Short mmCIF file of C-alpha atoms (C1' of nucleotides) in Angstrom, two decimals:
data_model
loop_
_atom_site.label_atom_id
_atom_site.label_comp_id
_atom_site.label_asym_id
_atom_site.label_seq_id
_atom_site.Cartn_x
_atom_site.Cartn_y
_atom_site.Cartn_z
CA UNK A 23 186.60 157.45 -5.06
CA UNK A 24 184.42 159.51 -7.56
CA UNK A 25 181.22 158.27 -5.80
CA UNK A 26 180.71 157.37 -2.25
CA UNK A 27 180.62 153.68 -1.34
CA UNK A 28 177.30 154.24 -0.12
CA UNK A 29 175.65 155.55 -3.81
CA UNK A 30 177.62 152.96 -5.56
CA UNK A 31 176.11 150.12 -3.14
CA UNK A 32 172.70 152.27 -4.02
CA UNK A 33 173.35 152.02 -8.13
CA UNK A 34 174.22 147.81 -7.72
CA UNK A 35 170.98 147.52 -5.99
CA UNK A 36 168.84 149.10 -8.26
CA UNK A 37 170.91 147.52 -11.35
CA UNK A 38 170.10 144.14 -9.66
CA UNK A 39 166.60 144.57 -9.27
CA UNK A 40 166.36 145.74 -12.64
CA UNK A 41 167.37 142.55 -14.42
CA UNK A 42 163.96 141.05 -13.20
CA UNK A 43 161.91 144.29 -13.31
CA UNK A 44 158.51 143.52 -12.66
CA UNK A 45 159.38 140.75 -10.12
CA UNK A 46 160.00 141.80 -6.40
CA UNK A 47 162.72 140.91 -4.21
CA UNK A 48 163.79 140.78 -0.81
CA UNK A 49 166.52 142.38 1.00
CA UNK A 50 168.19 139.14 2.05
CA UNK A 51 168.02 137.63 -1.43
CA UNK A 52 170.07 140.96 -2.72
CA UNK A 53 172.96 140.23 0.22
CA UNK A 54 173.20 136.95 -1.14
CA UNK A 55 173.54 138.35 -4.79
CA UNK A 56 175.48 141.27 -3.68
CA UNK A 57 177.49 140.59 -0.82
CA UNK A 58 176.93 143.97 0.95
CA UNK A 59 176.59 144.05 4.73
CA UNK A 60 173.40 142.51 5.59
CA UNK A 61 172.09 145.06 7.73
CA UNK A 62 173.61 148.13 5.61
CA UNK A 63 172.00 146.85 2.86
CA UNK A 64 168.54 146.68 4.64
CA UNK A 65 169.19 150.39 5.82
CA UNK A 66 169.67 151.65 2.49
CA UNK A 67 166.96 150.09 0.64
CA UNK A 68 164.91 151.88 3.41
CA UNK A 69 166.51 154.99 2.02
CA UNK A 70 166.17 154.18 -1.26
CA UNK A 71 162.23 153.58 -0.63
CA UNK A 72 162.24 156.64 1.03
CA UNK A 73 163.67 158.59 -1.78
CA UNK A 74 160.94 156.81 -4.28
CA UNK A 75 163.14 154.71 -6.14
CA UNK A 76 161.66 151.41 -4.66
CA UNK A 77 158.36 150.91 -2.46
CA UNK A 78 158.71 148.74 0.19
CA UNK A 79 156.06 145.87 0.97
CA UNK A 80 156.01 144.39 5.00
CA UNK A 81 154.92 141.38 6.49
CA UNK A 82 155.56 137.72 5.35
CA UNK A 83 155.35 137.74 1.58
CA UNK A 84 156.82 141.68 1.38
CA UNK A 85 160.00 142.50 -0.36
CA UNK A 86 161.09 145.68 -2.35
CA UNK A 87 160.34 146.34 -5.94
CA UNK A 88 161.49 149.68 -8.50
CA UNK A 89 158.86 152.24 -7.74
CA UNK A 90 159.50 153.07 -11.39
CA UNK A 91 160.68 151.93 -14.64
CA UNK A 92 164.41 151.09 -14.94
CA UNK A 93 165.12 153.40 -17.68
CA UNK A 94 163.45 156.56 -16.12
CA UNK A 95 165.95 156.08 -13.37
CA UNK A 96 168.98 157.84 -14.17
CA UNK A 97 172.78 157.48 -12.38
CA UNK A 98 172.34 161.25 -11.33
CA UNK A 99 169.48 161.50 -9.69
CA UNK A 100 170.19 157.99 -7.72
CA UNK A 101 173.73 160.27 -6.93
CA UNK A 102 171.79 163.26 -5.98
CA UNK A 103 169.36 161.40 -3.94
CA UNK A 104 172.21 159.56 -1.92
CA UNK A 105 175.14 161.60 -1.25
CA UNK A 106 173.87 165.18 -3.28
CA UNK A 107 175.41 166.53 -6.32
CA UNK A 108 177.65 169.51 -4.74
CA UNK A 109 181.00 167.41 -5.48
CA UNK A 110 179.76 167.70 -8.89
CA UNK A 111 179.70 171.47 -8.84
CA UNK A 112 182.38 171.99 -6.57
CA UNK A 113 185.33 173.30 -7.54
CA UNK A 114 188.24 170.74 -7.82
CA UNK A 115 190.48 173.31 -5.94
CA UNK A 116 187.57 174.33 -3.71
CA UNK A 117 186.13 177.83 -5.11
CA UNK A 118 183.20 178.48 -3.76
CA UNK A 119 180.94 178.10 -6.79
CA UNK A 120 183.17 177.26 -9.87
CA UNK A 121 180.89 177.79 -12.08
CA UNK A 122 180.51 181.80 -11.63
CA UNK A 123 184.31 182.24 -10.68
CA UNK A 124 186.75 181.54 -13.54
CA UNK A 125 189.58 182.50 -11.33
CA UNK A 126 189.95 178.75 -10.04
CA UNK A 127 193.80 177.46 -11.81
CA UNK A 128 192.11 174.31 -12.76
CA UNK A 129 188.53 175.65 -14.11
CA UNK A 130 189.31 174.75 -17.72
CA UNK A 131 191.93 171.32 -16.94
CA UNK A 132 189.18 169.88 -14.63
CA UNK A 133 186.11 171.08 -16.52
CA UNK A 134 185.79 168.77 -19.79
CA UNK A 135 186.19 165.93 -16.54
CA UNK A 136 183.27 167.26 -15.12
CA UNK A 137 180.75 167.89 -18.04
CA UNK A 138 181.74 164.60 -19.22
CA UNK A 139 180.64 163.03 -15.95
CA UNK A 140 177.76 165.03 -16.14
CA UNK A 141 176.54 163.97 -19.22
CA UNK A 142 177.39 160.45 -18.52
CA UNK A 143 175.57 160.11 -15.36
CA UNK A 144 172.44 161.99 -16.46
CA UNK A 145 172.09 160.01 -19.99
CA UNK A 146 172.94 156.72 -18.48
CA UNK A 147 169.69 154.77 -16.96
CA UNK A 148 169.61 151.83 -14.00
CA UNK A 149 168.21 149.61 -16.98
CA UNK A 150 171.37 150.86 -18.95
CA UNK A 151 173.25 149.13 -16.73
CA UNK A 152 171.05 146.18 -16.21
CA UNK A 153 171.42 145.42 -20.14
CA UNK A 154 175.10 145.43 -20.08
CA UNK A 155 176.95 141.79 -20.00
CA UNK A 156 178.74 141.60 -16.45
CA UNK A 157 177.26 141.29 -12.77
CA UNK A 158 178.67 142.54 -9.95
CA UNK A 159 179.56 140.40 -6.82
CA UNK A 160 182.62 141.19 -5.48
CA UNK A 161 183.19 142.75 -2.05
CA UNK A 162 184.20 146.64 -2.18
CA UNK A 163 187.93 147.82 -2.09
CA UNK A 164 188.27 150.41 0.32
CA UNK A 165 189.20 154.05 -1.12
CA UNK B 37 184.79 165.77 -4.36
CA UNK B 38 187.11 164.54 -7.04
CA UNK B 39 190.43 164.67 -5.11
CA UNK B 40 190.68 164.99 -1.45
CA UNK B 41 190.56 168.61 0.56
CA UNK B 42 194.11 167.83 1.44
CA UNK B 43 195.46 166.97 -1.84
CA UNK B 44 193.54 170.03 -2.97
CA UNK B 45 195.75 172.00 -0.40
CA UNK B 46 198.54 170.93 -1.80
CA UNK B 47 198.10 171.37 -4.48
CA UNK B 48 197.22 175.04 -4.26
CA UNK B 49 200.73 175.72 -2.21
CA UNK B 50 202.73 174.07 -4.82
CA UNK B 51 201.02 176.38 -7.02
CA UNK B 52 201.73 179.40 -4.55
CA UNK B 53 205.22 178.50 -4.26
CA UNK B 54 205.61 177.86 -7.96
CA UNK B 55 205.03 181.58 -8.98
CA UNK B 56 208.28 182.37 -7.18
CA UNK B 57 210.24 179.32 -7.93
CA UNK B 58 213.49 180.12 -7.36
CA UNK B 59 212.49 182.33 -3.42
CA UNK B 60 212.12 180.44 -0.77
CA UNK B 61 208.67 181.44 1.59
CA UNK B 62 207.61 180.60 5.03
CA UNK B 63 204.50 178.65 6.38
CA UNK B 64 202.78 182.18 7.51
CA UNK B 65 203.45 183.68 4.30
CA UNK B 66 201.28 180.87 2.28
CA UNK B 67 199.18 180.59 5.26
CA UNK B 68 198.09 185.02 4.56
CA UNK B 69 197.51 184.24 0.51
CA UNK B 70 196.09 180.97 0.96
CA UNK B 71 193.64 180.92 3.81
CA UNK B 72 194.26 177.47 4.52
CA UNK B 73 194.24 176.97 8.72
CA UNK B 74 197.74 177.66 9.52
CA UNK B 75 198.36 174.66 11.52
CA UNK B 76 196.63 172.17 9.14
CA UNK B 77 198.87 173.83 6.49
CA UNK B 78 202.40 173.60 8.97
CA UNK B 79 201.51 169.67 9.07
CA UNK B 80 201.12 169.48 5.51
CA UNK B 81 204.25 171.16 4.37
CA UNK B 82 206.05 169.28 6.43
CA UNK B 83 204.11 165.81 4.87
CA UNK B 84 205.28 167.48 1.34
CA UNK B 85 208.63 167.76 2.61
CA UNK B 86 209.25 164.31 3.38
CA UNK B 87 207.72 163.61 0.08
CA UNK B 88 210.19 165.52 -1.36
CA UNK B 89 208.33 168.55 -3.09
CA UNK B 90 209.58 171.12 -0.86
CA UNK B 91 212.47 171.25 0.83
CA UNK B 92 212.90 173.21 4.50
CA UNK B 93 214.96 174.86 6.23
CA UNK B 94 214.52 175.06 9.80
CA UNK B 95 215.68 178.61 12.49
CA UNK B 96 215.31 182.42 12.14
CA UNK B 97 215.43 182.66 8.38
CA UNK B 98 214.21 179.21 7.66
CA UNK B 99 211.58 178.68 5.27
CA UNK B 100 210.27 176.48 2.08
CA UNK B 101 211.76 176.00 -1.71
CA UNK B 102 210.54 173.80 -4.33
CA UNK B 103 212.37 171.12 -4.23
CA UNK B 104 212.51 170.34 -7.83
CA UNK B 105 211.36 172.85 -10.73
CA UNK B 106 207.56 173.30 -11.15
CA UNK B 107 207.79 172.08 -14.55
CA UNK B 108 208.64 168.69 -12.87
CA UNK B 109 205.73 168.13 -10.54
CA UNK B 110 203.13 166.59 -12.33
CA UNK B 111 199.54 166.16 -10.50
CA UNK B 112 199.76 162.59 -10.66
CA UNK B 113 202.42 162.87 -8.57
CA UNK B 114 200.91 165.11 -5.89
CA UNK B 115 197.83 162.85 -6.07
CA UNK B 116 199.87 160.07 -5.80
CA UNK B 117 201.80 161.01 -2.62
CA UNK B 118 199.08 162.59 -0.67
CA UNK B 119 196.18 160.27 -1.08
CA UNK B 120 196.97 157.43 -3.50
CA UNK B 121 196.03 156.45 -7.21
CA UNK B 122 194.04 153.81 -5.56
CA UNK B 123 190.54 155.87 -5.62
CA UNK B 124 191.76 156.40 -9.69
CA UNK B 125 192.60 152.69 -10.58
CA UNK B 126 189.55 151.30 -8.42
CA UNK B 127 186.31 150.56 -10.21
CA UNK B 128 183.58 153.04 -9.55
CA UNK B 129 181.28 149.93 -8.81
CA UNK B 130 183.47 148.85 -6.66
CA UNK B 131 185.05 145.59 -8.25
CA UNK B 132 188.28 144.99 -7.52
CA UNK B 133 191.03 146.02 -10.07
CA UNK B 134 188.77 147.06 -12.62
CA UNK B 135 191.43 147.40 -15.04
CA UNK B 136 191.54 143.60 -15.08
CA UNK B 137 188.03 142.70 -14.67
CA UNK B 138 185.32 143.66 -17.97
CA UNK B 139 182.36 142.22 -15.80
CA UNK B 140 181.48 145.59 -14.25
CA UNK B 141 178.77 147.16 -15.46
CA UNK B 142 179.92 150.60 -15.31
CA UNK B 143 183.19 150.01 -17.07
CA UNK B 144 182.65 151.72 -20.31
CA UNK B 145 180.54 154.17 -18.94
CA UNK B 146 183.42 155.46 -16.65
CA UNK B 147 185.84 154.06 -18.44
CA UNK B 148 186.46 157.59 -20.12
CA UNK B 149 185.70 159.20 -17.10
CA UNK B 150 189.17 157.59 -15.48
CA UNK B 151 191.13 158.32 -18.97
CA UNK B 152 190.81 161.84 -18.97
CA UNK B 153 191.71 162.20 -15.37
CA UNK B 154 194.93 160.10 -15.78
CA UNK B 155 195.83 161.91 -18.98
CA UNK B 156 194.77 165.17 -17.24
CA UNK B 157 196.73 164.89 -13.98
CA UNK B 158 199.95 162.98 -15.34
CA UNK B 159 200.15 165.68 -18.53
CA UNK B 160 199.46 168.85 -15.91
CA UNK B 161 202.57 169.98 -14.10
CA UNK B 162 202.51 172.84 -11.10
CA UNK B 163 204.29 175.30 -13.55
CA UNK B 164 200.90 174.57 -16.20
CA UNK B 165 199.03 176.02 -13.05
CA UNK B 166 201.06 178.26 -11.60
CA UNK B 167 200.77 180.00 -15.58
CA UNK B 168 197.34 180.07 -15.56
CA UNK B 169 195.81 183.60 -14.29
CA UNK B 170 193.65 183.12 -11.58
CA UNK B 171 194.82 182.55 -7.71
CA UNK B 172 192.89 181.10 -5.33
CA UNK B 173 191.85 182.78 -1.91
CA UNK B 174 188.94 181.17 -1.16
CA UNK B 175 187.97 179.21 2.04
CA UNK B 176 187.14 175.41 1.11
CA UNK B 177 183.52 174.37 0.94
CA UNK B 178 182.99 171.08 2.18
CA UNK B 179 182.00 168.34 0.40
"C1'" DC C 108 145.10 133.82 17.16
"C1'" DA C 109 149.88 132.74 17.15
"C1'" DT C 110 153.88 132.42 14.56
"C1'" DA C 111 156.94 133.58 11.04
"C1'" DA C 112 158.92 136.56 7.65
"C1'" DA C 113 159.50 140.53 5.91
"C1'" DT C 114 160.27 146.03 6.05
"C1'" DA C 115 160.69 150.51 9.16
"C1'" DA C 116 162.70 153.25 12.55
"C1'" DT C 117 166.01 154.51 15.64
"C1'" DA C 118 169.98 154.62 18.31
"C1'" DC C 119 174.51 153.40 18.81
"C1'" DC C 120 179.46 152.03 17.45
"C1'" DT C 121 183.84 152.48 14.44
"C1'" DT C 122 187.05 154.44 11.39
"C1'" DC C 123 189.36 157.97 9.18
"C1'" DA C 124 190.04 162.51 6.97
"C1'" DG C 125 190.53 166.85 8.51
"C1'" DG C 126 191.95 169.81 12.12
"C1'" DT C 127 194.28 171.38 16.73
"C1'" DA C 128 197.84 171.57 20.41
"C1'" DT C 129 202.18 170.89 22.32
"C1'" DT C 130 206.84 170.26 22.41
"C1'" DA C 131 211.47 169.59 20.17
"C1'" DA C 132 215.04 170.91 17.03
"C1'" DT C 133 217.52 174.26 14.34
"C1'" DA C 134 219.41 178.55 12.80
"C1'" DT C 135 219.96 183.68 13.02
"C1'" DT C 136 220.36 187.91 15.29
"C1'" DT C 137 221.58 190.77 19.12
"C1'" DA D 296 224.69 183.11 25.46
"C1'" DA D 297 220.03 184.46 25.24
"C1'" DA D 298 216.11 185.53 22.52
"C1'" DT D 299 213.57 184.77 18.54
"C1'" DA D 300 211.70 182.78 14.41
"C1'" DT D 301 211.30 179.21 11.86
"C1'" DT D 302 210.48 173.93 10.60
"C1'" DA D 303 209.77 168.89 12.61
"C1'" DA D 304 207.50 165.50 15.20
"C1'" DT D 305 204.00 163.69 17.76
"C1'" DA D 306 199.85 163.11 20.03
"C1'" DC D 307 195.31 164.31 20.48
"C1'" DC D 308 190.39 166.06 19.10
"C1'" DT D 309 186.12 166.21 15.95
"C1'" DG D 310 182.58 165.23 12.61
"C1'" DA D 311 180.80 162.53 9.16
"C1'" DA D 312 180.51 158.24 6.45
"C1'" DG D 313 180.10 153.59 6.97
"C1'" DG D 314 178.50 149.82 9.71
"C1'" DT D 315 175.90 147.27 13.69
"C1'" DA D 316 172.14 146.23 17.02
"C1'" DT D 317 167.68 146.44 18.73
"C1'" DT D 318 163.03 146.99 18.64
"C1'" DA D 319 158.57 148.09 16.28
"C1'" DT D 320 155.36 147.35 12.60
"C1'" DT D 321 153.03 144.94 8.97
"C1'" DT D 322 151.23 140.91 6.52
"C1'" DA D 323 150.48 135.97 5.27
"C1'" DT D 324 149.56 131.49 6.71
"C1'" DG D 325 148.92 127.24 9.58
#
DNA sequence: CATAAATAATACCTTCAGGTATTAATATTT
DNA sequence: AAATATTAATACCTGAAGGTATTATTTATG
């Protein structure tokens, strides 16, 4: 996969909060809507509180809600946070540092592919994809 | 990282091997330019073997040979035989054959994303690289 | 105050890509 | 025929991502 399963679970989560933005939710209300592991799911929204995407609320009536607004949370920094942005700036072939070396065979095949994911992830905002049409319940497809 | 370490691998040796198509070369040989562990390497040559890149020869002067002409091996193909098209065809959300499915959210934001790869790796072929200037020596960095 | 319902923290288990080790088979040279 | 240099096959080891289990903490409410 481009993304790791985990930072993809990460980006559903936050897109599913964000249809109902200044409401919070609860991490068993989100496995119902998301069908993620239960307890995965509970360990990555403690990430994802962690990393100040979310704050967390205990006790009876607590539940998770976006630490800030949906569209001042963009798809690369939710990447960075969760898995780090070095297979971004990694080489496809595995020079050290592509960006310096322009010995790497593949620099210029693989490098429109990688501004243009770039860009994409770093214009495109959580509320971005809480706007658009479809929702997202199926159960992951390994690889 | 986009591709796997181990397609990357191969990758890289059909690109070693390509820039002396027609001589064959040993596992120690690629092993010296490439820098990739030698037995890792000896398993994956073998792996491309039976995949039919490469064919080998086994005893004192054995060795490797393309087993087709560089200008024959397309990346898709590599890709293909050494870790799948699975992680290309599957949804970056994670929705099951994407192709078939316009509910997820992310499917025109990647959806360019996947066409450039496919175009990329199923126009590229080992001779494109083995053309291009640079060679690679460098120890992988993870991730 | 006791109970219930939620998050927080931590430690452990599982799977698999990447890597290592060993032995077998084959071919050439002496 | 023996020695040597190569590939082939197979089984095992390791680390990290993904997943599970347990316990602690916080808060609301009867």
């Amino acid at each position: 996969m481009i993304i790791s399963k985990t930072t993809s679970y990460a980006i559903r989560i936050l897109q599913a909060m964000a249809r109902n933005e200044k409401e919070a939710t609860t991490a068993t209300i989100l496995f119902r809507q998301l069908k993620i592991k239960e307890r995965y799911l509970k360990r990555l929204m403690t990430t994802l509180a962690k990393q100040g995407f979310i704050k967390g609320k205990r006790g009876r009536s607590g539940g998770f809600i976006l630490a800030r607004p949906a569209n001042q949370i963009f798809l690369s920094g939710v990447i960075e946070a969760v898995e780090g942005l070095e297979s971004f700036n990694a080489c496809i072939l595995g020079v050290t540092d592509c960006r310096l070396s322009p010995v790497c065979a593949m620099h210029d095949v693989w490098g429109e592919i990688r501004k243009t994911m770039l860009n994409t992830s770093s214009s495109t905002t959580i509320q971005d994809l809480a706007k658009s049409p479809g929702n997202i319940q199926t159960e992951m497809s390994n690889k």
